[in-house]
Structure formats: C-alpha cells, structure tokens
CSV table of C-alpha atoms and ligand atoms in Angstrom, one decimal:
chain,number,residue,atom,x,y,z
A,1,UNK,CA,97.7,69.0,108.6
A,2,UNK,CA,100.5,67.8,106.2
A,3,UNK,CA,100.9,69.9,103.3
A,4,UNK,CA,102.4,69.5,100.0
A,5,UNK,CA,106.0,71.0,99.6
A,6,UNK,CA,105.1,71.9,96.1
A,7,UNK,CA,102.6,74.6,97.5
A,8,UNK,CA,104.7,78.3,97.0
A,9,UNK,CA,104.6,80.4,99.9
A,10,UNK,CA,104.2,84.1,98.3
A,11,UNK,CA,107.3,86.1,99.9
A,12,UNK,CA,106.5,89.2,102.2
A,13,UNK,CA,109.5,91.2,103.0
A,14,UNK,CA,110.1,91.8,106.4
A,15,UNK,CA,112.4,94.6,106.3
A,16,UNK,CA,109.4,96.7,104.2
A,17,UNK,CA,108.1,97.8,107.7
A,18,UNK,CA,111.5,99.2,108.9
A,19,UNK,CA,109.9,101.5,111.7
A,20,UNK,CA,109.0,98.3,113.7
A,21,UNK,CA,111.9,98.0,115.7
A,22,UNK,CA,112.7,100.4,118.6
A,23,UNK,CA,116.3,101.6,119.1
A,24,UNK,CA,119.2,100.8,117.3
A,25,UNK,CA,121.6,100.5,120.1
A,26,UNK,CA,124.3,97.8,119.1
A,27,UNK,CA,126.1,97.1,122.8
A,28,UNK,CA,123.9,98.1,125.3
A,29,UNK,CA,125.6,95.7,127.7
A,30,UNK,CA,128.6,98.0,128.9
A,31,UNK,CA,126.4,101.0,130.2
A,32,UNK,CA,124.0,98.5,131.7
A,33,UNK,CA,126.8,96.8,133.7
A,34,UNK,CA,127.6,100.0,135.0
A,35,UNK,CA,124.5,101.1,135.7
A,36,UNK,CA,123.9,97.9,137.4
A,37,UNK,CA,127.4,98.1,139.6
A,38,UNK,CA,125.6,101.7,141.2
A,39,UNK,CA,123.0,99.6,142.2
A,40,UNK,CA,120.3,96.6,141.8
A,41,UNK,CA,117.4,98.7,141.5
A,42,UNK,CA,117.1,102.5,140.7
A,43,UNK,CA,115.0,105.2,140.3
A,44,UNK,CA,115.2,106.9,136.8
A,45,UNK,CA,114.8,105.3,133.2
A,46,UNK,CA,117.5,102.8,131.9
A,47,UNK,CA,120.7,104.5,130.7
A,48,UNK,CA,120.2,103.2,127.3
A,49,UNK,CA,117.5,105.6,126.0
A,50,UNK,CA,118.4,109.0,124.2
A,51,UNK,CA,115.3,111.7,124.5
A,52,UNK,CA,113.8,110.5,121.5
A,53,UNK,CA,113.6,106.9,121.6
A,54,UNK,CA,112.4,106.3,125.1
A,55,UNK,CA,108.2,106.2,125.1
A,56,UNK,CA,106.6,107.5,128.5
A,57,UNK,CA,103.9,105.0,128.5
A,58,UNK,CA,102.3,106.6,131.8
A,59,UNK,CA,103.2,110.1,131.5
A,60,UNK,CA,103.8,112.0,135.2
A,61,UNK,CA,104.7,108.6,136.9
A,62,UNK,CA,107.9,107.6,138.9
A,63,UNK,CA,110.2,105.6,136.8
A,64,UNK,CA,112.6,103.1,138.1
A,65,UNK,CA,115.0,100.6,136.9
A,66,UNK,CA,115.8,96.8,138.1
A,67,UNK,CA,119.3,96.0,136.7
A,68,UNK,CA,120.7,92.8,139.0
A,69,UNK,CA,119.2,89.6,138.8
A,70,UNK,CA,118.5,89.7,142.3
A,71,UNK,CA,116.1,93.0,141.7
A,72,UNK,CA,114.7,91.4,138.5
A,73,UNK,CA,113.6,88.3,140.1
A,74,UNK,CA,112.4,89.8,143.2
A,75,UNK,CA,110.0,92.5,140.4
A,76,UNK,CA,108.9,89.6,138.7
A,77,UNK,CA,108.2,86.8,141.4
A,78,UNK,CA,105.9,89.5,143.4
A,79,UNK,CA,102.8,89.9,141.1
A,80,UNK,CA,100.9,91.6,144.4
A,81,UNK,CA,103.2,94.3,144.2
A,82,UNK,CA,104.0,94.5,140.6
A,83,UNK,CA,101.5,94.3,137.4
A,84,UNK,CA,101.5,94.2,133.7
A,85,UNK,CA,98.3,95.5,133.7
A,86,UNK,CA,100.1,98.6,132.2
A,87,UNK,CA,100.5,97.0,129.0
A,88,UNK,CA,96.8,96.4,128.4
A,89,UNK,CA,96.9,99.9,126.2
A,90,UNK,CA,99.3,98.5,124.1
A,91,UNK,CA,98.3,94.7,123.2
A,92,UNK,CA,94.7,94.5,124.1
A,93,UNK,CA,93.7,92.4,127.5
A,94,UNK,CA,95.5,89.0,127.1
A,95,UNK,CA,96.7,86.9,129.7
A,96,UNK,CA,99.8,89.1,130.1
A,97,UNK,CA,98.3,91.5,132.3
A,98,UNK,CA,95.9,89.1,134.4
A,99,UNK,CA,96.4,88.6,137.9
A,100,UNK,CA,95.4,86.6,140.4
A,101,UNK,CA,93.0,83.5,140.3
A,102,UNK,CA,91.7,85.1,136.2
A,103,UNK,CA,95.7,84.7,135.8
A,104,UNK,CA,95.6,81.0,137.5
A,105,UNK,CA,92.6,80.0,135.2
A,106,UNK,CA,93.4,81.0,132.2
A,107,UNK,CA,96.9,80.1,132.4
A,108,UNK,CA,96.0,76.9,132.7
A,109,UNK,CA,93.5,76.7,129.9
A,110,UNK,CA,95.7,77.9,127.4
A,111,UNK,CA,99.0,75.6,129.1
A,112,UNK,CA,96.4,72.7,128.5
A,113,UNK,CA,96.9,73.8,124.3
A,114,UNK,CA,101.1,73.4,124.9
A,115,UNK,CA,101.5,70.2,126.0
A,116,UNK,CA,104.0,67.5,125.8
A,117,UNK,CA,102.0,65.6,123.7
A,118,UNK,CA,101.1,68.8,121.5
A,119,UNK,CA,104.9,69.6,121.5
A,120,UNK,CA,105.6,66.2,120.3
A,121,UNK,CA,103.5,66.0,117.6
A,122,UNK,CA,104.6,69.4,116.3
A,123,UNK,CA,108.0,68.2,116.5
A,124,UNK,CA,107.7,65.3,114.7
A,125,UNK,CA,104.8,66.8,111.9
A,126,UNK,CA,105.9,70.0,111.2
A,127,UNK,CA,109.0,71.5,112.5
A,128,UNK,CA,111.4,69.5,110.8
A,129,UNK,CA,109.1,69.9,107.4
A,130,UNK,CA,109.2,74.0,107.7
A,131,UNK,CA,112.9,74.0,108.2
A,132,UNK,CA,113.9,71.5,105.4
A,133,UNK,CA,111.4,73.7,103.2
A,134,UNK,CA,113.1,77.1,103.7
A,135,UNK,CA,116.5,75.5,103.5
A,136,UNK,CA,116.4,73.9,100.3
A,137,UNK,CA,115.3,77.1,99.1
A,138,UNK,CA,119.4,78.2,99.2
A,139,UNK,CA,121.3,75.1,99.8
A,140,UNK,CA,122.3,74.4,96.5
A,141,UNK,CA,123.9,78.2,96.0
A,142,UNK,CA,126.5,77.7,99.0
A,143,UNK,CA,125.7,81.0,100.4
A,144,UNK,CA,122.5,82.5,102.5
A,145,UNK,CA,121.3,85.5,104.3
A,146,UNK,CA,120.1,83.8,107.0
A,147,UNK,CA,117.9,86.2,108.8
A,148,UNK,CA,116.1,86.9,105.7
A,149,UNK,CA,116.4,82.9,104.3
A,150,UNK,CA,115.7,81.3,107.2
A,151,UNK,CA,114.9,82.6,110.8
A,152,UNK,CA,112.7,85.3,110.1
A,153,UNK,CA,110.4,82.8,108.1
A,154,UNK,CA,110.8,79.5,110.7
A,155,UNK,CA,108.9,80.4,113.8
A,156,UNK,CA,105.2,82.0,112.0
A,157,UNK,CA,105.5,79.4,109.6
A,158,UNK,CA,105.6,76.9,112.7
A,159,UNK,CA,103.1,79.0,114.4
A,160,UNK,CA,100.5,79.2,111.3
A,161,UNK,CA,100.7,75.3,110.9
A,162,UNK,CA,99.9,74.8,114.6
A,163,UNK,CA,97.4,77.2,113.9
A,164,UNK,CA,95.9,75.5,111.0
A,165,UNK,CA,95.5,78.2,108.7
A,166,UNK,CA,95.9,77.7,105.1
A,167,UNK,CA,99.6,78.9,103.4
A,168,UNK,CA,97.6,81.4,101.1
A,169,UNK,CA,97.3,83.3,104.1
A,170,UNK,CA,100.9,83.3,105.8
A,171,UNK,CA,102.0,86.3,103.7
A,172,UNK,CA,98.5,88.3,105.0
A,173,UNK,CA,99.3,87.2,108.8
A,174,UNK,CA,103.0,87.7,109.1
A,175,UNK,CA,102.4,91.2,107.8
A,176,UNK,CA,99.6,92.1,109.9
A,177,UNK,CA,101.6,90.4,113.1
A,178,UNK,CA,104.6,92.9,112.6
A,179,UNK,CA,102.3,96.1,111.8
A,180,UNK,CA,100.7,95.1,115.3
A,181,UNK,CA,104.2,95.1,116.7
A,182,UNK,CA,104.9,98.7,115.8
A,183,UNK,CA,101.8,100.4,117.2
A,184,UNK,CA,104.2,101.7,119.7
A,185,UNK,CA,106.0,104.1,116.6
A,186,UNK,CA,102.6,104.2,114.3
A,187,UNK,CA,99.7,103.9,116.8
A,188,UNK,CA,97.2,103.6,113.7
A,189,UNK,CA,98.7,100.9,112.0
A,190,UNK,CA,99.1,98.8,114.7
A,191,UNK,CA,95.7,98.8,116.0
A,192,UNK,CA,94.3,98.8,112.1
A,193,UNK,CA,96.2,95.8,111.4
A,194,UNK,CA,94.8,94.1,115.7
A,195,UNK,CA,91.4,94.9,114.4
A,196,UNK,CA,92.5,92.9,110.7
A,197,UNK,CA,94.1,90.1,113.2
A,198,UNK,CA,90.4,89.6,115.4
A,199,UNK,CA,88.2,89.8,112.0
A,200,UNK,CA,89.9,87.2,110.1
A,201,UNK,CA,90.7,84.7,113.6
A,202,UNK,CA,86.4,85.5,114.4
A,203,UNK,CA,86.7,83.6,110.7
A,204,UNK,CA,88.7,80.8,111.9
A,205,UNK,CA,87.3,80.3,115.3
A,206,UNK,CA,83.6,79.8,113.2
A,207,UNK,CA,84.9,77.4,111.0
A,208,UNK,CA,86.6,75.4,114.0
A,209,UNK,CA,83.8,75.3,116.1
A,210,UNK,CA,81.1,74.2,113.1
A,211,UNK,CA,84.5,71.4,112.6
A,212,UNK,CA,86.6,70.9,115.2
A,213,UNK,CA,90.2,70.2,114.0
A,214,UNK,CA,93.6,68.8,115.4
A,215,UNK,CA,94.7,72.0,115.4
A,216,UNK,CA,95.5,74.7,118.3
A,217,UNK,CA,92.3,76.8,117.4
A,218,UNK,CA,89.8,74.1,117.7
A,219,UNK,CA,92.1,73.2,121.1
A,220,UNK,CA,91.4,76.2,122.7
A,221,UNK,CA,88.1,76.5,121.6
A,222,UNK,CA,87.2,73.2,123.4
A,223,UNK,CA,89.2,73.1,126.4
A,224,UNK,CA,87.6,73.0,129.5
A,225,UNK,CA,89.6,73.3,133.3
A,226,UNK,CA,87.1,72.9,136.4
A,227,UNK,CA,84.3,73.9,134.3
A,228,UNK,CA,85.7,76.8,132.4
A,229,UNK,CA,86.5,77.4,128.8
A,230,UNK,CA,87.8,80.3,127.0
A,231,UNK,CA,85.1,83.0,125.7
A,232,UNK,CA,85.8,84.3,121.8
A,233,UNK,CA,87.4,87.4,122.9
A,234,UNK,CA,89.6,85.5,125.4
A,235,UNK,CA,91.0,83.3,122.3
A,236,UNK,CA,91.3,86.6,119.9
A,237,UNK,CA,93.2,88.0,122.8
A,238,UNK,CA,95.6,85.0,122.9
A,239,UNK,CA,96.1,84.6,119.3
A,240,UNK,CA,97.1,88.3,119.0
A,241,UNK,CA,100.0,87.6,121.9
A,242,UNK,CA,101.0,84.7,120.6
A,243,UNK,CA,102.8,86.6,117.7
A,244,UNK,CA,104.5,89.3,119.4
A,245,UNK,CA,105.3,86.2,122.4
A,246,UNK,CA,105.9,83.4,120.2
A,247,UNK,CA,107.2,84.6,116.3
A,248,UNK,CA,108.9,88.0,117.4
A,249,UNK,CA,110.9,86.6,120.5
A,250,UNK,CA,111.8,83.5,118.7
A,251,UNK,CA,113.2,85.1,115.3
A,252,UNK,CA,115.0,87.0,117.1
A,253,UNK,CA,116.8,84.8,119.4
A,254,UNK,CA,117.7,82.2,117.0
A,255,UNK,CA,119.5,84.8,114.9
A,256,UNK,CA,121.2,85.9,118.2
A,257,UNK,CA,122.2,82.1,118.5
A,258,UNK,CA,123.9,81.8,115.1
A,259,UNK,CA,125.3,85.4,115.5
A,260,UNK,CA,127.0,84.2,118.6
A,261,UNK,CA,127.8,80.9,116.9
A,262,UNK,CA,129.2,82.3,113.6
A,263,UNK,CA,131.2,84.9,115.3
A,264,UNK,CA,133.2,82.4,117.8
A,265,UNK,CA,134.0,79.9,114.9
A,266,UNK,CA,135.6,77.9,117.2
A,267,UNK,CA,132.8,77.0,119.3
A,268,UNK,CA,130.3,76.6,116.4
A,269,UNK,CA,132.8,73.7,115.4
A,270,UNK,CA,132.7,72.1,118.3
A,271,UNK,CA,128.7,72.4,118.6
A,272,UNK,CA,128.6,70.8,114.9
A,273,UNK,CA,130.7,68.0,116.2
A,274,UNK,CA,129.1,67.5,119.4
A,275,UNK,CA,125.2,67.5,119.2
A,276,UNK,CA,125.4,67.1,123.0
A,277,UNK,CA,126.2,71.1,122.8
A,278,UNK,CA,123.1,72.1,121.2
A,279,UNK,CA,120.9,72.3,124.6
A,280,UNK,CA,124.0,74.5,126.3
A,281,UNK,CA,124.5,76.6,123.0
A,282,UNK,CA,120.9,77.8,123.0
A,283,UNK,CA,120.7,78.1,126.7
A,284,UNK,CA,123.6,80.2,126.7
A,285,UNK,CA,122.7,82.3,123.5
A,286,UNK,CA,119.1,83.4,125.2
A,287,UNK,CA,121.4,84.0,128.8
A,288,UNK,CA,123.9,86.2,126.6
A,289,UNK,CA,121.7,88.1,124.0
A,290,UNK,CA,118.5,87.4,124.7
A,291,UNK,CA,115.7,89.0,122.2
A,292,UNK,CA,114.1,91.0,124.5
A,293,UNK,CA,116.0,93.3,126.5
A,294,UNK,CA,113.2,94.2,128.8
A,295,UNK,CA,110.0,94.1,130.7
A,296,UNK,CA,107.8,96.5,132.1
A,297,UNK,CA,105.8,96.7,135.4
A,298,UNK,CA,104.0,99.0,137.0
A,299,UNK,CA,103.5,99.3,141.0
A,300,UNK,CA,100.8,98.8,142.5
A,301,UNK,CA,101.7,99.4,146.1
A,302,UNK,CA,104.9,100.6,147.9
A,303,UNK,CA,107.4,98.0,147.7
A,304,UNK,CA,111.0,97.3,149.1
A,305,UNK,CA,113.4,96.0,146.4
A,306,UNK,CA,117.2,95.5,147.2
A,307,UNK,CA,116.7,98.2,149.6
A,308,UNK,CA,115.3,100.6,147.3
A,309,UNK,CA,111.6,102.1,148.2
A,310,UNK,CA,109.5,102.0,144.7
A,311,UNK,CA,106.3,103.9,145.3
A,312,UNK,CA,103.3,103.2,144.3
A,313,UNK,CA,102.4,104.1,140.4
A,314,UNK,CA,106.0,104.0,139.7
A,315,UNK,CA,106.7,102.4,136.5
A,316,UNK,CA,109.5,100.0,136.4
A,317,UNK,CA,111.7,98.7,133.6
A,318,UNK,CA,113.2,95.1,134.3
A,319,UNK,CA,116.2,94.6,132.5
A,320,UNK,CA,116.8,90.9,131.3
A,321,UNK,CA,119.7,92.3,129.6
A,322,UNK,CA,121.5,93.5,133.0
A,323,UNK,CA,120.5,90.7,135.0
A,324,UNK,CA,121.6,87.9,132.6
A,325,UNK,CA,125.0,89.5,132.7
A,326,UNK,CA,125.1,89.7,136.5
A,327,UNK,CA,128.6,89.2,137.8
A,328,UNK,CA,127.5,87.9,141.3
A,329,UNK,CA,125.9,85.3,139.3
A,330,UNK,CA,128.1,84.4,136.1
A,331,UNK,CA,131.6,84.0,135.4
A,332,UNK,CA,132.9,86.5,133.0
A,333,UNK,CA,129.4,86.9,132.0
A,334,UNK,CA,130.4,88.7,128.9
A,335,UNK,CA,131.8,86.0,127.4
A,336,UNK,CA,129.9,83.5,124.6
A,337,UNK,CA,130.4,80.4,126.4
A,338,UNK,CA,128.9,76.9,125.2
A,339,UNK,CA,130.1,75.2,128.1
A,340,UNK,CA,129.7,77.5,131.2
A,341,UNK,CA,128.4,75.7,133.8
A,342,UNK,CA,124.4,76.5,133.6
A,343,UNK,CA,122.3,78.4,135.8
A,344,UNK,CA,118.8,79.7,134.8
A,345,UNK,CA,118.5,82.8,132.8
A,346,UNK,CA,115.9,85.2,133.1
A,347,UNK,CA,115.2,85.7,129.4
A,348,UNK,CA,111.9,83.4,129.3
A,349,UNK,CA,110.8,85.8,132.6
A,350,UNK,CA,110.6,84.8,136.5
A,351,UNK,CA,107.7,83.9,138.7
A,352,UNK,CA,103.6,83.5,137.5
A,353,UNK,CA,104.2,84.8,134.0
A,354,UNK,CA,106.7,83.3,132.9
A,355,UNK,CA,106.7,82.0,129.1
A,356,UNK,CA,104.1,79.5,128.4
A,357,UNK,CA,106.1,79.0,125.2
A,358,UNK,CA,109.6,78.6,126.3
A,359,UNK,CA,109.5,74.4,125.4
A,360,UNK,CA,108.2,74.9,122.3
A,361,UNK,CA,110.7,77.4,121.3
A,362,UNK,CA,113.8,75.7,122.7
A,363,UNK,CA,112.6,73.2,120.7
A,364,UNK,CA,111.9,75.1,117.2
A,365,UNK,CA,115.4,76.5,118.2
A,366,UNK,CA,116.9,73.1,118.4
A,367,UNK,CA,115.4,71.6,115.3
A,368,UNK,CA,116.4,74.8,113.3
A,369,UNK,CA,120.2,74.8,114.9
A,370,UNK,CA,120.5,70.8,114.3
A,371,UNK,CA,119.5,71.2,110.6
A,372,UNK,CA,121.3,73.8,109.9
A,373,UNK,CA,124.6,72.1,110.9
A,374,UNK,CA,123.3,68.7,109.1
A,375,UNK,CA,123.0,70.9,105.9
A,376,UNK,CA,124.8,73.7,105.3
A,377,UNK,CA,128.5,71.9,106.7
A,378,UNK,CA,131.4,74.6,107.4
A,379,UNK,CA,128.9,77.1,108.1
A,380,UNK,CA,130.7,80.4,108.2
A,381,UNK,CA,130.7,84.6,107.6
A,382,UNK,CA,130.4,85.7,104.2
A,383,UNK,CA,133.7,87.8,103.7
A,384,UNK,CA,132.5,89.9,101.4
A,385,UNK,CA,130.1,91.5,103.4
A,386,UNK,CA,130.9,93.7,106.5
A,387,UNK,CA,130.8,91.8,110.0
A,388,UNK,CA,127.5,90.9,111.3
A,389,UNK,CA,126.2,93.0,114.4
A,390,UNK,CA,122.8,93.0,117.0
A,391,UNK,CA,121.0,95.6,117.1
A,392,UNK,CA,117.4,97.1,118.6
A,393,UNK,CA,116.8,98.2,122.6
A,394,UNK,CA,113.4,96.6,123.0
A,395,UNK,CA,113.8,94.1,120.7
A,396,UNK,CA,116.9,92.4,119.7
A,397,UNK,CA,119.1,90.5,116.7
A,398,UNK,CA,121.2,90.8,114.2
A,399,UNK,CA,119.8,92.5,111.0
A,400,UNK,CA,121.5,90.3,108.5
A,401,UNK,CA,123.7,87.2,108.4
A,402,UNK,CA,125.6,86.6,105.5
A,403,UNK,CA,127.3,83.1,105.3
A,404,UNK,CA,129.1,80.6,103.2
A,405,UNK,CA,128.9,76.7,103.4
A,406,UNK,CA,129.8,73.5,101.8
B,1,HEM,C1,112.9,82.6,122.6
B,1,HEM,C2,111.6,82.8,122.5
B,1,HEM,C3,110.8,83.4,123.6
B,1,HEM,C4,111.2,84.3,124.6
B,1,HEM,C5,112.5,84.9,124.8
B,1,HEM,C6,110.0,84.6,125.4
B,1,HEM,C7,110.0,85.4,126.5
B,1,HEM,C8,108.9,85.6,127.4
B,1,HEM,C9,108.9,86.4,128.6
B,1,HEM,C10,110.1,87.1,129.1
B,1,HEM,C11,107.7,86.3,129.1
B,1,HEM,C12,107.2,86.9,130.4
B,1,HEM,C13,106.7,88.3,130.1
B,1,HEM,C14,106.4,89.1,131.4
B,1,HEM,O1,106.5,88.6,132.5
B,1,HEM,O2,106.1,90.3,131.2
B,1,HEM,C15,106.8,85.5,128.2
B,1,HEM,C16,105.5,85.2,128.5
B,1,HEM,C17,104.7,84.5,127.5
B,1,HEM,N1,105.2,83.9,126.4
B,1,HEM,FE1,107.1,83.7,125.7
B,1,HEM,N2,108.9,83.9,124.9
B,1,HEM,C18,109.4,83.2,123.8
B,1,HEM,C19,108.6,82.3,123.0
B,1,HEM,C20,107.3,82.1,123.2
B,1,HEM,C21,106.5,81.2,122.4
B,1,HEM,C22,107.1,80.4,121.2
B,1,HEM,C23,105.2,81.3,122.8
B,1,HEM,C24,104.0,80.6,122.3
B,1,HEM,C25,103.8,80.1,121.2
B,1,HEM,C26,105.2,82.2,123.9
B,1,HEM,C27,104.1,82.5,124.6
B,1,HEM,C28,104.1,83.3,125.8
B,1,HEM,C29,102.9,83.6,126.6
B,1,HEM,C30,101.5,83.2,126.2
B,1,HEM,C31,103.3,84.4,127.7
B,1,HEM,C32,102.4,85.0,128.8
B,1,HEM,C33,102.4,84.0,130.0
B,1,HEM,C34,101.6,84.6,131.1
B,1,HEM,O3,101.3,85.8,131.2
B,1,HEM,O4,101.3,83.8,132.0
B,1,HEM,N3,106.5,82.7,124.1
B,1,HEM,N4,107.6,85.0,127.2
C-alpha cells in the first residue's frame, strides 16, 4: 500500500457543498449550561434551535432533552430502553442502530478490522506519510489555512489508504461522503450520492474477494467470529458509516484542537515544548468542543431518567455538548485547560455504542498535532485576517484557520 509522493491528488473543494452543515450557532455553551442548571433531563427540544433549523425526524412524538452528564450516560448506557434505530431513515441500517446480540456480533466483527496491530501498521505506514504530504504542500510559504490545507484533507485521505482504494478516486469519494452527509437539508442528493457510495464499494468488495489484500476491505470481507462473517450489504452499510463516523467527526475535532490551541498561545507553547501534553491537549479539546454536539435516541419503553418520566416514542436529544461542560463534574469546565486533571469525556459516546474508532483517531489526531509542531515552529493567528471562531449545532469546527509560522 505505499504510494509514490509524486502522484497529484486532484483538489475537491470542500466548502462547494456549503448546505452540508446544520446551524451556525457559534457559542452554544452558555444557553446549554442554563438549560442544564433547570434540570438533567427535560422534556422539550434543546434551547439551541430557532424554528427553522431544528428537523422533526419523527413528527407527532414527545421530545426530550438530556443536558447533565449524569442524564447522558444513564440515555446512553441503557440500550433496552433507548435505540438509534431512529436513525436507520437517515444512514441506511448500519451497526448504529443494531441492538442486542446482531449489535454484540457485528460489533465484534468489524472491532476485529481495528486492531492494535491494524492501528500499528497504519501508524507507522501511512499516517505519518499523509500528513508530511499535505504539509509540504504550504511549508515553504510560512502561512496556511489550515482547515482547508490540512485537516479537512488528513482523516479521508487516512481512511482511503486503509481502505485501499486508488488516489484517482479520493476526489470522487470525499465528494460523495459529504453529499451523503447533507441528506438531512437535500434529501435527494444524499441518497443519490449513498446509492453512488454502494455501486462503486459492490466494485471494490469484487475485486477484494477475486484478490484478497492487506487492506480493511479484504479484512472485513474475510473475517469470521464464532462462525459468522459479514454479508455484502452489511460491509456497504459499514463503509458508508465509516465516513460520516470516522472523516466528518475527526476533521472536525482536530480543527477544534488547534482552534483551542491557537487561541490560548500560551498553552500551545507549552504543548510544543512538552510532547508529554499532547495526550491531555487532545483529550481536553474533544471534552471542551467536541465535533458533534449531539446524539439522538428514541424510547422504546417508559423510562426514569434523573427523575424525569420519558414516555415511550419520545425522542430524545443527548447533548455531549452540555454534559462535557458539567459543573458537578469539571472544574471551571469552561475553560481550555491542557492540564486539568482528566476524567472521561462523553464525546466518543457511553455504554454499547460507543466509538469503535476513537483509538484510531486519537491517534490520527496525535500524529497530525505532533507534525504540525515539528514543522511549522511558532505556529500562530494570521493577523491579517479576523479572529478564528466554531461554528455548526450538529456538527462542529472552526470554518477557517489562518496562521503564520517560522
Ligand atoms: C474525533 C473523532 C470521533 C468522534 C468524536 C466519534 C464519536 C462517536 C460517537 C459519539 C459514537 C456513538 C454514537 C451513538 O452512540 O449514537 C461513535 C460511534 C462509532 N464510531 Fe466514532 N467518532 C470518531 C471517530 C471515528 C473513527 C475514526 C471511526 C472509524 C474509522 C469511527 C467509527 C465509529 C463506529 C463504527 C461507531 C458505531 C459503533 C457502534 O454502533 O457500536 N469513529 N463515534
């Protein structure tokens, strides 16, 4: 799987498909600490949404809101009571809205394709190689946008190399990955570009099976636990979560990390100095802005939460935001802090479905953060551009990060 770095990767402009993100709230964190000090969990919507941005997934059902960490955990840890099988409409079946001993099975199948060993390899064959690639692209100029240069690129170049499909076709998949993103705001499109997604992986899957390779594809396509393996439609279904889980989440947080970074200088100093800091600096990035403000579940029996009755049906939002910010948890948890003292975050989820990809992304996080400091010394904001900001409810990060080095 090593590639020539003379190969040119055809550029596809993310910011083209500008209806892909939902909301463009900047600092949701004030009204959700409000809304959590009324209470852990509510009924209603979050207080975020203005009439026209919130989307009533299940039209006619009770809403409710889990805002403190205790009520997020409690949703998330209780799978008998609460299901995801409300988001089969939007992504397709995937292992997302299994439950149960299917949930068990194929969590384990696919797990079997992220192991240490995998992660290893990947580390050591194609991280480092993706990252020098897109950063000698500016390094000589002494200023970047890094969103655009850098972390937007990084994790579906990562993902397409563990993939194994061939660099004539990143520009073709990244597109299609963020048109299936936005099939919440342009239904069409995003199931168009799903349906693209299965036709050209039924390809890939063919030509892995007729010769196996070392790459995740052929993995998944052989792997057997207690006698099972994964059927075709059971890999499409992973490969299509695996952009939305793996590229969408991890662009986005690693922007959030060097927006915290570059905005408390001071602590991006010390990080540079101390490579001990990196672990903590990422950790406390994804506790503080993490990429995805929130989940969704839906009821599927009465249950008590922090004293609150949900009903059946209800819908409820869990807010990773709110409960990463809880103050029965967190000192001043509004403050960017590299060296807080560390307790677990719930931004990679809680309980069964929690993220079969959170290693590998700490570690694409840590290999992009360590090579950015080894390369682009005195990293810092572009002044001639207006202060960086975060923006999206659903999703996350900063839209542009202009910087100086060297
Ligand atoms: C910073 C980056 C990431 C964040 C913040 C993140 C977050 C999450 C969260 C919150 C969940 C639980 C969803 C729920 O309970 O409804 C989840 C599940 C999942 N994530 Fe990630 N993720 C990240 C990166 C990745 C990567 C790199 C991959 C794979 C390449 C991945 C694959 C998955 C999969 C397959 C699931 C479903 C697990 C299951 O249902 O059992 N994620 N992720």
């Amino acid at each position: 799987m090593t590639e020539s770095r003379a190969e040119i990767v055809p550029r596809f402009d993310p910011f083209e498909l500008q209806d892909t993100i939902l909301g463009d709230i900047r600092d949701p964190f004030p009204a959700l600490a409000a809304a959590r000090r009324r209470g852990g969990m509510q009924a209603g919507p979050p207080d975020l949404f203005d009439d026209d941005s919130e989307i009533d997934i299940a039209p006619g059902a009770p809403v409710f809101t889990a805002y403190s960490h205790d009520a997020v955990t409690a949703v998330l840890r209780d799978p008998d009571a609460f299901s995801s099988s409300i988001l089969a409409d939007i992504l397709g079946r995937t292992i997302l809205q299994m439950g149960g001993d299917e949930h068990r099975r194929h969590r384990a199948l696919v797990s079997h394709a992220f192991r240490t060993k995998a992660l290893a390899r990947w580390e050591r064959d194609l991280m480092g190689l993706v990252v020098d690639e897109l950063i000698d692209q500016f390094v000589d100029s002494g200023r970047a946008e890094l969103v655009r240069d850098l972390t937007f690129d990084f994790p579906v170049q990562v993902i397409a190399r563990i993939l194994g499909l061939p660099r004539r076709d990143y520009p073709m998949f990244q597109r299609r990955s963020i048109e299936m993103l936005s099939i919440l705001v342009n239904p069409d499109r995003g199931k168009a570009a799903a349906r693209a997604l299965d036709e050209y992986f039924a390809g890939v899957l063919e030509n892995r099976r007729r010769q196996p390779s070392d790459d995740l594809i052929s993995d998944l396509s052989v792997t057997e636990v207690d006698g099972h393996t994964l059927s075709d439609d059971e890999i499409f279904a992973f490969l299509r979560l695996l952009l939305p889980a793996g590229v969408e989440t991890t662009y986005r947080s690693s922007g959030n990390l060097l927006y915290a970074l570059l905005t408390h200088p001071d602590q991006l100093r010390a990080v540079a100095a101390d490579r001990s800091l990196v672990t903590p600096a990422i950790e406390e990035g994804l506790r503080w802005e993490p990429p995805i403000l929130f989940l969704i579940r839906n009821a599927i029996r009465d249950a008590e939460v922090c004293g609150t009755t949900v009903p059946d049906r209800a819908i409820v939002n869990v807010c990773i935001g709110a409960a990463n910010r809880d103050e029965s948890r967190y000192d001043d948890p509004d403050r960017f802090d590299v060296l807080r003292q560390s307790r677990q975050h719930v931004t990679f989820g809680w309980g069964p479905h929690m993220c079969i990809g959170m290693h590998l992304a700490r570690m694409e996080t840590t290999v992009a953060l360590n090579a950015v400091l080894d390369r682009l010394p005195d990293l810092r904001l572009d002044p001639a551009f207006e202060p960086p900001f975060v923006q999206g409810t659903a999703f996350r990060s900063p839209p542009a990060l202009h910087v100086r080095f060297g």
